[in-house]
Amino acid sequence: MNGDLPDGVLPDDPDLTAAEYVAGLLTAAEAREVEARAIGDPTLARGILDWQRRLSGLARLARPEPPPDSVWQRLAAVIDPQPATSTPAAQPTRRRLSRYRRRVGTRTPDRRMMLAHLFAGGMIGAAVAFAIVLPKMAISLPAVASLNPVGTPVPAFLVMVTKDGFATIIANAADVQPGNSLELWGLPQGATTPIRLALLPTEGRLRIPAIVPIGTELLVSQEPKGGSPTGQPTGPVVYRGRMVKG
Amino acid sequence: MQHDEAAMLLRRCARGDRTAFRQLYDAEADALHGVARRITGNRALAADALHDAMLQAWRNAAQFNPERGSGWTWLVSLVRYRAIDLASRAGRETLTSDPPDMPDTQPDPYEALAQTREERRLRHCLETLESRPRRLVTLAFLEGLTHAQVAARTGEPLGTVKSLIRRTLLRLRGCMDGSG
């Protein structure tokens, strides 16, 4: 990378990699490489955080501009979804579920609360921004899961995770007690703290940024309206499923 | 340490406080959208970047650690990451439209850097730099341009641009960390 620089101008300072990553100077491929290294390199990860702290003020130089109202409307629909009043997409949804049931098969729910690994919060770059310690793992995508009511084989949710870092969730006639909400959770393999992914509608489609690897088990709990007040599941698990190769 | 409103709201978001999330959005959406708009040069992509970043902020608010940076730093990191990613996929060379020297065309382009001690320090350090390197680093950050894109924009050789930006970043680090 330094081949075209004048001799002796710059040391091979690894902190410059963090600086260039944060400044946005790296190509997409270089940036992905830095993110992958940062997961196993605390010095690099710390360097990225330090440069974010140093340079983030530059973002104040961008002229503020009100976003379209649709941005908040989409956010509100995800964090506090309203039950659908009509179901024009119900038939296509059922067709998709049937197709995926054939591909994925239905699973007999495991009696134990076994949860698998998952990257919550979406993109690895964002994970670097959070500076959480992530296990090294190979992520194979796309992946899909059908989430069934506990004790039955009929899916109510289909989750599809694609390589662009998004999960699409299709709900098909899910049940929730009046005055409650359904909330989707997962746990990294071996962890004990579930991670909140989204509040779910009972019908329709939802798209969220998330990388959920194959093998992950997903749970849907019934929570007070608006979601768990504690950030952790408080109600019974009513649907569950596991990500498999898509 | 100065009061960090965004950090306080993020802590409430971590407890599932949707009112705090709305307040955070109302307080920061315009600025963050402006950041995304500058990087993507595209209205729809900027809106998507803001949406995705705010959703991540809501879902991962518990992972925000104020000891590692301000709420603004965290939010900017999320939205810039997403905006650069979206712009890269869309081919951002064809998207950017603002003039590259925008920050230096105003009477005091760095007046906005006043909200925190860190920002005032950044402003001081930027003002110690010569105009050209300062402009290159600012341009690269604001538009999320790669070395090659900065070189193409300025018409200078890639090696020259890369060398100048790197030296400038090191000078900034020295100044901001108190040794320059």
mmCIF file of C-alpha atoms in Angstrom, chain B residues 54-166:
data_model
loop_
_atom_site.group_PDB
_atom_site.id
_atom_site.type_symbol
_atom_site.label_atom_id
_atom_site.label_comp_id
_atom_site.label_asym_id
_atom_site.label_seq_id
_atom_site.Cartn_x
_atom_site.Cartn_y
_atom_site.Cartn_z
ATOM 1 C CA MET B 54 -31.059 4.926 13.946
ATOM 2 C CA LEU B 55 -32.515 1.438 14.041
ATOM 3 C CA GLN B 56 -29.100 0.101 14.989
ATOM 4 C CA ALA B 57 -28.780 2.782 17.643
ATOM 5 C CA TRP B 58 -32.115 1.715 19.138
ATOM 6 C CA ARG B 59 -31.379 -1.972 19.080
ATOM 7 C CA ASN B 60 -27.827 -1.672 20.346
ATOM 8 C CA ALA B 61 -28.110 1.278 22.680
ATOM 9 C CA ALA B 62 -27.055 -0.947 25.571
ATOM 10 C CA GLN B 63 -23.682 -1.376 23.863
ATOM 11 C CA PHE B 64 -23.001 2.350 23.732
ATOM 12 C CA ASN B 65 -20.222 3.128 26.179
ATOM 13 C CA PRO B 66 -19.794 6.838 26.989
ATOM 14 C CA GLU B 67 -16.255 6.181 28.183
ATOM 15 C CA ARG B 68 -15.292 5.381 24.591
ATOM 16 C CA GLY B 69 -16.755 8.497 23.025
ATOM 17 C CA SER B 70 -19.717 10.809 22.960
ATOM 18 C CA GLY B 71 -23.209 9.943 21.812
ATOM 19 C CA TRP B 72 -22.588 12.056 18.717
ATOM 20 C CA THR B 73 -19.419 10.120 17.902
ATOM 21 C CA TRP B 74 -21.298 6.827 18.162
ATOM 22 C CA LEU B 75 -24.227 7.986 16.047
ATOM 23 C CA VAL B 76 -21.976 9.547 13.416
ATOM 24 C CA SER B 77 -19.973 6.328 13.197
ATOM 25 C CA LEU B 78 -23.135 4.337 12.570
ATOM 26 C CA VAL B 79 -24.554 6.643 9.945
ATOM 27 C CA ARG B 80 -21.254 7.174 8.120
ATOM 28 C CA TYR B 81 -20.613 3.450 7.989
ATOM 29 C CA ARG B 82 -24.016 2.818 6.498
ATOM 30 C CA ALA B 83 -23.870 5.795 4.113
ATOM 31 C CA ILE B 84 -20.432 4.847 2.790
ATOM 32 C CA ASP B 85 -21.590 1.261 2.329
ATOM 33 C CA LEU B 86 -24.737 2.272 0.460
ATOM 34 C CA ALA B 87 -22.886 4.838 -1.636
ATOM 35 C CA SER B 88 -20.180 2.330 -2.477
ATOM 36 C CA ARG B 89 -22.748 -0.185 -3.670
ATOM 37 C CA ALA B 90 -24.448 2.471 -5.757
ATOM 38 C CA GLY B 91 -21.190 3.748 -7.256
ATOM 39 C CA ARG B 92 -20.690 6.958 -5.358
ATOM 40 C CA GLU B 93 -18.385 8.502 -7.939
ATOM 41 C CA THR B 94 -21.451 9.355 -9.914
ATOM 42 C CA LEU B 95 -23.466 10.515 -6.935
ATOM 43 C CA THR B 96 -21.508 13.271 -5.235
ATOM 44 C CA SER B 97 -22.330 16.745 -6.359
ATOM 45 C CA ASP B 98 -21.186 19.248 -3.755
ATOM 46 C CA PRO B 99 -18.033 21.230 -4.495
ATOM 47 C CA PRO B 100 -14.978 19.708 -2.840
ATOM 48 C CA ASP B 101 -13.846 22.876 -1.121
ATOM 49 C CA MET B 102 -17.167 23.662 0.562
ATOM 50 C CA PRO B 103 -15.830 23.843 4.130
ATOM 51 C CA ASP B 104 -13.264 26.511 3.313
ATOM 52 C CA THR B 105 -15.557 28.754 1.315
ATOM 53 C CA GLN B 106 -17.388 30.052 4.365
ATOM 54 C CA PRO B 107 -16.067 32.938 6.495
ATOM 55 C CA ASP B 108 -15.435 30.592 9.416
ATOM 56 C CA PRO B 109 -15.993 27.061 8.156
ATOM 57 C CA TYR B 110 -15.127 25.470 11.477
ATOM 58 C CA GLU B 111 -17.459 27.578 13.581
ATOM 59 C CA ALA B 112 -19.716 24.531 13.981
ATOM 60 C CA LEU B 113 -16.969 22.775 15.928
ATOM 61 C CA ALA B 114 -17.838 24.199 19.295
ATOM 62 C CA GLN B 115 -20.197 21.837 21.060
ATOM 63 C CA THR B 116 -17.713 19.764 23.015
ATOM 64 C CA ARG B 117 -14.169 20.088 24.251
ATOM 65 C CA GLU B 118 -13.155 17.470 21.698
ATOM 66 C CA GLU B 119 -14.676 19.513 18.881
ATOM 67 C CA ARG B 120 -13.025 22.725 20.015
ATOM 68 C CA ARG B 121 -9.744 20.842 20.153
ATOM 69 C CA LEU B 122 -10.331 19.544 16.630
ATOM 70 C CA ARG B 123 -11.033 23.049 15.421
ATOM 71 C CA HIS B 124 -7.846 24.334 16.969
ATOM 72 C CA CYS B 125 -5.838 21.517 15.406
ATOM 73 C CA LEU B 126 -7.402 22.000 11.977
ATOM 74 C CA GLU B 127 -6.490 25.659 12.133
ATOM 75 C CA THR B 128 -2.847 24.766 12.717
ATOM 76 C CA LEU B 129 -2.787 22.933 9.376
ATOM 77 C CA GLU B 130 -2.104 24.484 6.021
ATOM 78 C CA SER B 131 -5.147 25.007 3.859
ATOM 79 C CA ARG B 132 -4.509 22.276 1.288
ATOM 80 C CA PRO B 133 -3.963 19.293 3.603
ATOM 81 C CA ARG B 134 -6.787 20.469 5.829
ATOM 82 C CA ARG B 135 -9.078 20.614 2.845
ATOM 83 C CA LEU B 136 -8.119 17.137 1.650
ATOM 84 C CA VAL B 137 -8.768 15.497 5.013
ATOM 85 C CA THR B 138 -12.031 17.358 5.466
ATOM 86 C CA LEU B 139 -13.151 16.442 1.976
ATOM 87 C CA ALA B 140 -12.279 12.786 2.458
ATOM 88 C CA PHE B 141 -14.145 12.557 5.760
ATOM 89 C CA LEU B 142 -17.224 14.516 4.752
ATOM 90 C CA GLU B 143 -17.739 12.656 1.500
ATOM 91 C CA GLY B 144 -16.262 9.327 2.526
ATOM 92 C CA LEU B 145 -13.898 9.419 -0.446
ATOM 93 C CA THR B 146 -11.134 6.888 -0.964
ATOM 94 C CA HIS B 147 -7.570 8.024 -1.601
ATOM 95 C CA ALA B 148 -8.087 7.356 -5.295
ATOM 96 C CA GLN B 149 -11.304 9.348 -5.387
ATOM 97 C CA VAL B 150 -9.646 12.298 -3.647
ATOM 98 C CA ALA B 151 -6.825 12.132 -6.176
ATOM 99 C CA ALA B 152 -9.294 12.033 -9.052
ATOM 100 C CA ARG B 153 -11.206 14.949 -7.586
ATOM 101 C CA THR B 154 -8.137 17.131 -7.087
ATOM 102 C CA GLY B 155 -6.246 16.005 -10.165
ATOM 103 C CA GLU B 156 -3.147 15.168 -8.142
ATOM 104 C CA PRO B 157 -1.134 11.930 -8.262
ATOM 105 C CA LEU B 158 -2.451 9.183 -5.978
ATOM 106 C CA GLY B 159 0.857 8.790 -4.158
ATOM 107 C CA THR B 160 1.053 12.497 -3.440
ATOM 108 C CA VAL B 161 -2.486 12.595 -2.104
ATOM 109 C CA LYS B 162 -2.042 9.492 0.011
ATOM 110 C CA SER B 163 1.206 10.753 1.477
ATOM 111 C CA LEU B 164 -0.203 14.178 2.253
ATOM 112 C CA ILE B 165 -3.361 12.808 3.861
ATOM 113 C CA ARG B 166 -1.404 10.361 5.996
#
